[in-house]
Coordinates of C-alpha atoms and ligand atoms in Angstrom, one line a residue:
M14 CA 84.9 86.8 182.0
Q15 CA 82.2 86.9 179.4
N16 CA 80.3 83.8 178.3
W17 CA 82.3 81.3 180.4
N18 CA 81.5 80.2 183.9
L19 CA 84.9 80.5 185.6
I20 CA 86.0 78.0 188.3
A21 CA 89.2 79.4 189.7
L22 CA 91.6 77.4 191.9
K23 CA 94.9 78.0 193.6
Q24 CA 96.3 74.5 193.1
I25 CA 95.0 71.2 191.7
D26 CA 96.4 67.9 190.5
S27 CA 95.3 68.6 186.9
T28 CA 92.6 71.0 185.6
N29 CA 91.5 68.2 183.2
E30 CA 91.0 65.8 186.1
E31 CA 89.2 68.4 188.1
A32 CA 86.9 69.1 185.0
K33 CA 86.0 65.4 185.0
R34 CA 85.1 65.5 188.8
I35 CA 83.0 68.6 188.2
I36 CA 81.2 66.9 185.3
A37 CA 80.6 63.8 187.4
K38 CA 78.9 65.9 190.1
N39 CA 76.9 68.3 187.9
Q40 CA 74.5 68.4 185.1
Q41 CA 74.5 71.2 182.5
I42 CA 78.1 72.2 183.2
E43 CA 79.1 73.1 179.6
N44 CA 80.7 76.5 178.9
S45 CA 82.7 76.3 182.1
V46 CA 86.4 76.8 182.4
V47 CA 88.5 75.3 185.2
W48 CA 91.6 77.5 185.9
A49 CA 94.4 76.7 188.4
E50 CA 97.4 78.8 189.3
S51 CA 99.5 75.6 189.5
Q52 CA 99.1 71.9 189.0
T53 CA 100.8 69.1 191.0
K54 CA 100.2 66.4 188.3
G55 CA 99.9 68.3 185.0
K56 CA 99.4 65.9 182.1
G57 CA 100.7 66.2 178.6
R58 CA 99.8 64.2 175.4
L59 CA 100.9 60.6 175.2
D60 CA 101.1 60.2 179.0
R61 CA 103.8 62.8 179.4
K62 CA 104.1 65.1 182.3
W63 CA 103.3 68.8 182.0
E64 CA 105.4 70.9 184.4
S65 CA 103.1 73.4 186.1
P66 CA 104.7 75.9 188.4
C67 CA 102.9 79.2 189.4
G68 CA 102.9 81.9 186.8
N69 CA 101.9 80.0 183.6
L70 CA 98.4 79.3 182.4
Y71 CA 96.7 76.0 183.1
C72 CA 93.0 75.7 182.2
S73 CA 90.4 73.3 180.9
F74 CA 87.3 74.4 179.0
I75 CA 84.2 72.2 179.2
V76 CA 82.1 72.1 176.1
K77 CA 79.6 69.8 174.5
N78 CA 81.3 66.9 172.8
E79 CA 80.9 68.0 169.2
N80 CA 83.5 68.0 166.5
A81 CA 86.1 66.6 168.9
H82 CA 88.5 65.7 166.1
L83 CA 88.6 69.3 164.8
M84 CA 88.6 71.0 168.2
G85 CA 92.4 70.7 168.6
F86 CA 93.0 72.8 165.5
T87 CA 90.2 75.2 166.6
T88 CA 91.9 75.6 170.0
A89 CA 95.4 76.0 168.5
V90 CA 94.1 78.9 166.3
A91 CA 92.4 80.4 169.4
V92 CA 95.7 80.2 171.4
I93 CA 97.6 81.8 168.5
E94 CA 95.1 84.7 168.2
A95 CA 95.1 85.1 172.0
I96 CA 98.9 85.3 172.4
K97 CA 100.0 87.1 169.3
N98 CA 99.4 90.5 170.8
Y99 CA 101.8 89.7 173.6
V100 CA 104.6 88.5 171.4
E101 CA 107.2 91.0 169.9
D102 CA 106.9 89.7 166.4
E103 CA 103.4 88.2 165.9
N104 CA 104.5 86.5 162.6
K105 CA 106.7 84.2 164.7
V106 CA 103.7 82.6 166.4
K107 CA 103.0 79.4 164.6
S108 CA 101.0 76.2 164.7
K109 CA 102.6 72.7 164.8
W110 CA 100.6 69.6 164.0
P111 CA 98.5 68.4 165.6
N112 CA 97.9 71.1 168.1
D113 CA 101.0 72.7 169.5
V114 CA 101.8 76.4 169.3
L115 CA 105.3 77.6 168.8
V116 CA 107.0 81.0 169.0
E117 CA 110.3 81.3 167.1
G118 CA 110.2 77.5 166.5
K119 CA 109.9 76.7 170.3
K120 CA 106.9 75.3 172.0
I121 CA 104.9 77.8 174.1
S122 CA 101.6 76.0 174.4
G123 CA 100.2 72.5 174.4
I124 CA 96.6 71.2 174.2
L125 CA 95.2 68.0 175.7
L126 CA 91.7 67.0 174.6
E127 CA 89.7 64.4 176.6
V128 CA 86.2 63.2 176.1
Y129 CA 84.3 62.6 179.4
E130 CA 80.6 61.6 179.5
N131 CA 78.9 63.9 177.0
Y132 CA 81.5 66.6 177.2
L133 CA 84.8 67.5 175.6
I134 CA 87.5 68.8 178.0
I135 CA 89.9 71.2 176.2
G136 CA 93.0 71.4 178.4
V137 CA 95.4 74.3 177.5
G138 CA 98.8 75.0 179.0
I139 CA 100.5 78.3 178.0
N140 CA 104.0 79.1 179.2
V141 CA 103.6 82.7 180.4
N142 CA 106.8 83.5 182.4
S143 CA 108.7 80.2 182.6
H144 CA 109.2 77.1 180.6
P145 CA 110.7 73.6 181.3
E146 CA 114.5 73.5 180.9
N147 CA 115.0 69.8 180.3
S148 CA 112.4 68.9 177.7
S149 CA 113.3 66.9 174.6
Y150 CA 112.2 69.7 172.4
P151 CA 112.9 73.5 172.5
T152 CA 110.5 75.5 174.6
T153 CA 109.9 79.2 175.4
N154 CA 107.5 81.5 177.2
L155 CA 105.7 84.9 176.7
L156 CA 108.1 86.9 178.9
E157 CA 111.1 85.7 176.9
T158 CA 109.5 86.4 173.5
G159 CA 107.5 89.6 174.3
E160 CA 105.6 90.9 177.2
N161 CA 105.3 90.4 181.0
V162 CA 101.6 89.5 181.3
R163 CA 99.6 87.8 184.0
A164 CA 98.2 84.3 183.4
Y165 CA 94.7 85.6 184.1
D166 CA 95.0 88.2 181.3
V167 CA 96.0 85.4 178.9
L168 CA 93.1 83.3 180.1
E169 CA 90.7 86.2 179.3
S170 CA 92.1 86.7 175.8
L171 CA 92.0 82.9 175.2
S172 CA 88.4 82.5 176.5
E173 CA 87.3 85.2 174.0
S174 CA 89.2 83.8 171.0
L175 CA 88.2 80.2 171.8
L176 CA 84.5 81.1 171.8
D177 CA 84.9 83.1 168.6
N178 CA 86.6 80.2 166.9
I179 CA 84.2 77.5 168.2
N180 CA 81.4 79.6 166.8
L181 CA 83.2 80.0 163.5
L182 CA 83.6 76.2 163.3
K183 CA 79.9 75.7 164.1
N184 CA 78.7 78.4 161.6
K185 CA 81.2 78.1 158.7
G186 CA 82.6 74.6 159.1
F187 CA 86.2 73.4 159.3
V188 CA 87.3 75.0 156.0
V189 CA 87.7 78.4 157.7
I190 CA 89.6 77.0 160.8
R191 CA 91.8 74.9 158.5
E192 CA 92.6 77.9 156.3
K193 CA 93.7 79.9 159.4
W194 CA 95.6 77.0 160.8
L195 CA 97.5 76.6 157.5
Q196 CA 98.3 80.3 157.4
Y197 CA 100.0 79.9 160.7
A198 CA 101.6 76.6 160.0
Y199 CA 105.3 76.3 160.8
K200 CA 107.6 75.1 158.0
I201 CA 104.9 74.1 155.5
G202 CA 106.4 72.8 152.3
E203 CA 109.6 71.8 154.2
K204 CA 111.1 68.4 155.2
I205 CA 109.8 66.9 158.4
Q206 CA 110.1 63.6 160.2
V207 CA 107.0 62.1 161.8
N208 CA 107.3 59.5 164.5
L209 CA 104.3 57.2 164.5
I210 CA 103.6 54.5 167.1
N211 CA 105.6 51.7 165.3
E212 CA 107.6 53.6 162.7
S213 CA 109.2 56.8 161.7
T214 CA 108.8 58.4 158.3
K215 CA 110.2 61.4 156.5
G216 CA 108.8 63.6 153.7
T217 CA 107.6 67.1 152.8
F218 CA 104.9 68.6 155.0
K219 CA 102.1 69.4 152.5
G220 CA 99.3 70.6 154.8
I221 CA 96.3 69.1 156.6
S222 CA 93.3 67.3 155.1
E223 CA 89.7 68.2 155.5
Q224 CA 89.6 65.8 158.5
G225 CA 92.8 67.3 160.1
A226 CA 95.2 64.5 159.0
L227 CA 98.8 65.6 158.3
I228 CA 99.6 65.3 154.6
L229 CA 103.1 64.0 154.0
Q230 CA 104.7 63.6 150.6
T231 CA 107.3 60.8 150.9
N232 CA 109.6 59.6 148.2
S233 CA 107.0 57.1 147.0
E234 CA 103.6 58.2 148.1
I235 CA 101.3 60.8 149.7
R236 CA 100.4 59.8 153.2
N237 CA 97.6 61.0 155.4
I238 CA 98.8 60.7 159.0
I239 CA 96.3 60.7 161.8
A240 CA 98.5 60.5 164.9
G241 CA 102.2 61.1 165.5
D242 CA 104.9 63.5 166.6
V243 CA 106.5 66.0 164.2
F244 CA 110.2 66.9 164.1
Y245 CA 111.6 69.6 161.8
L246 CA 114.7 68.6 159.8
Ligands
BTN330 C1 100.9 68.6 175.4 O1 101.4 69.4 174.6 O2 101.5 67.5 175.7 C2 99.6 69.0 176.0 C3 99.8 69.7 177.3 C4 98.5 70.1 178.0 C5 98.7 70.8 179.3 C6 97.4 71.3 179.9 S1 97.7 72.3 181.3 C7 96.0 72.4 181.6 C8 95.5 71.0 181.4 N1 95.6 70.2 182.5 C9 96.5 69.2 182.3 O3 96.8 68.3 183.2 N2 97.0 69.2 181.1 C10 96.4 70.3 180.3

């Protein structure tokens, strides 16, 4: 795998947690990726659990802590570009704010960013040949929507596209990543509901700001939302 130092494991609690332990023990560990075939304590956003049986992809990229607030979008674009070749209809691979990836409206990948010391840990889960059955939102996997691939092949494609997009962010700025993310955005211009920590609000999904906030046109105002969960109506 070019340009990334691969740390491959059979099983671990969470590749994000392992990345933290590796950072604590080493200096100059950036541009490494921790990959595990399964996780016993996979973590999702907002303290949720991420089911992690063998067959799917679980990895955490360790990079310098730069542009952390834009890296979720950069990674989501990289995931889309990595998996669209494996999906039957590549136009059905979409981004969902803040950094989920959907195929046919169902979640196929999630991203969990964590800052640790001077590093940013970019945790990525991609459903390759199975997906959780009892989640509160629809989910899918690559086998169901297209091809039978190996998690390692997906990791190789993702490593390449992530590096390309991180370089694009560095060299051209967020405008280019934002443009791509918006091109892939699911249900832009349509009605959505956003659940915030203390309230829930509805409106039209207008896009994302130059800082990555979700732009929502409600009945009375235009709101820039920094954190929340999106539901399509
Ligand atoms: C989400 O959508 O809630 C984010 C899910 C992130 C899951 C990945 S799997 C690899 C890495 N290790 C973890 O424990 N979580 C992330």
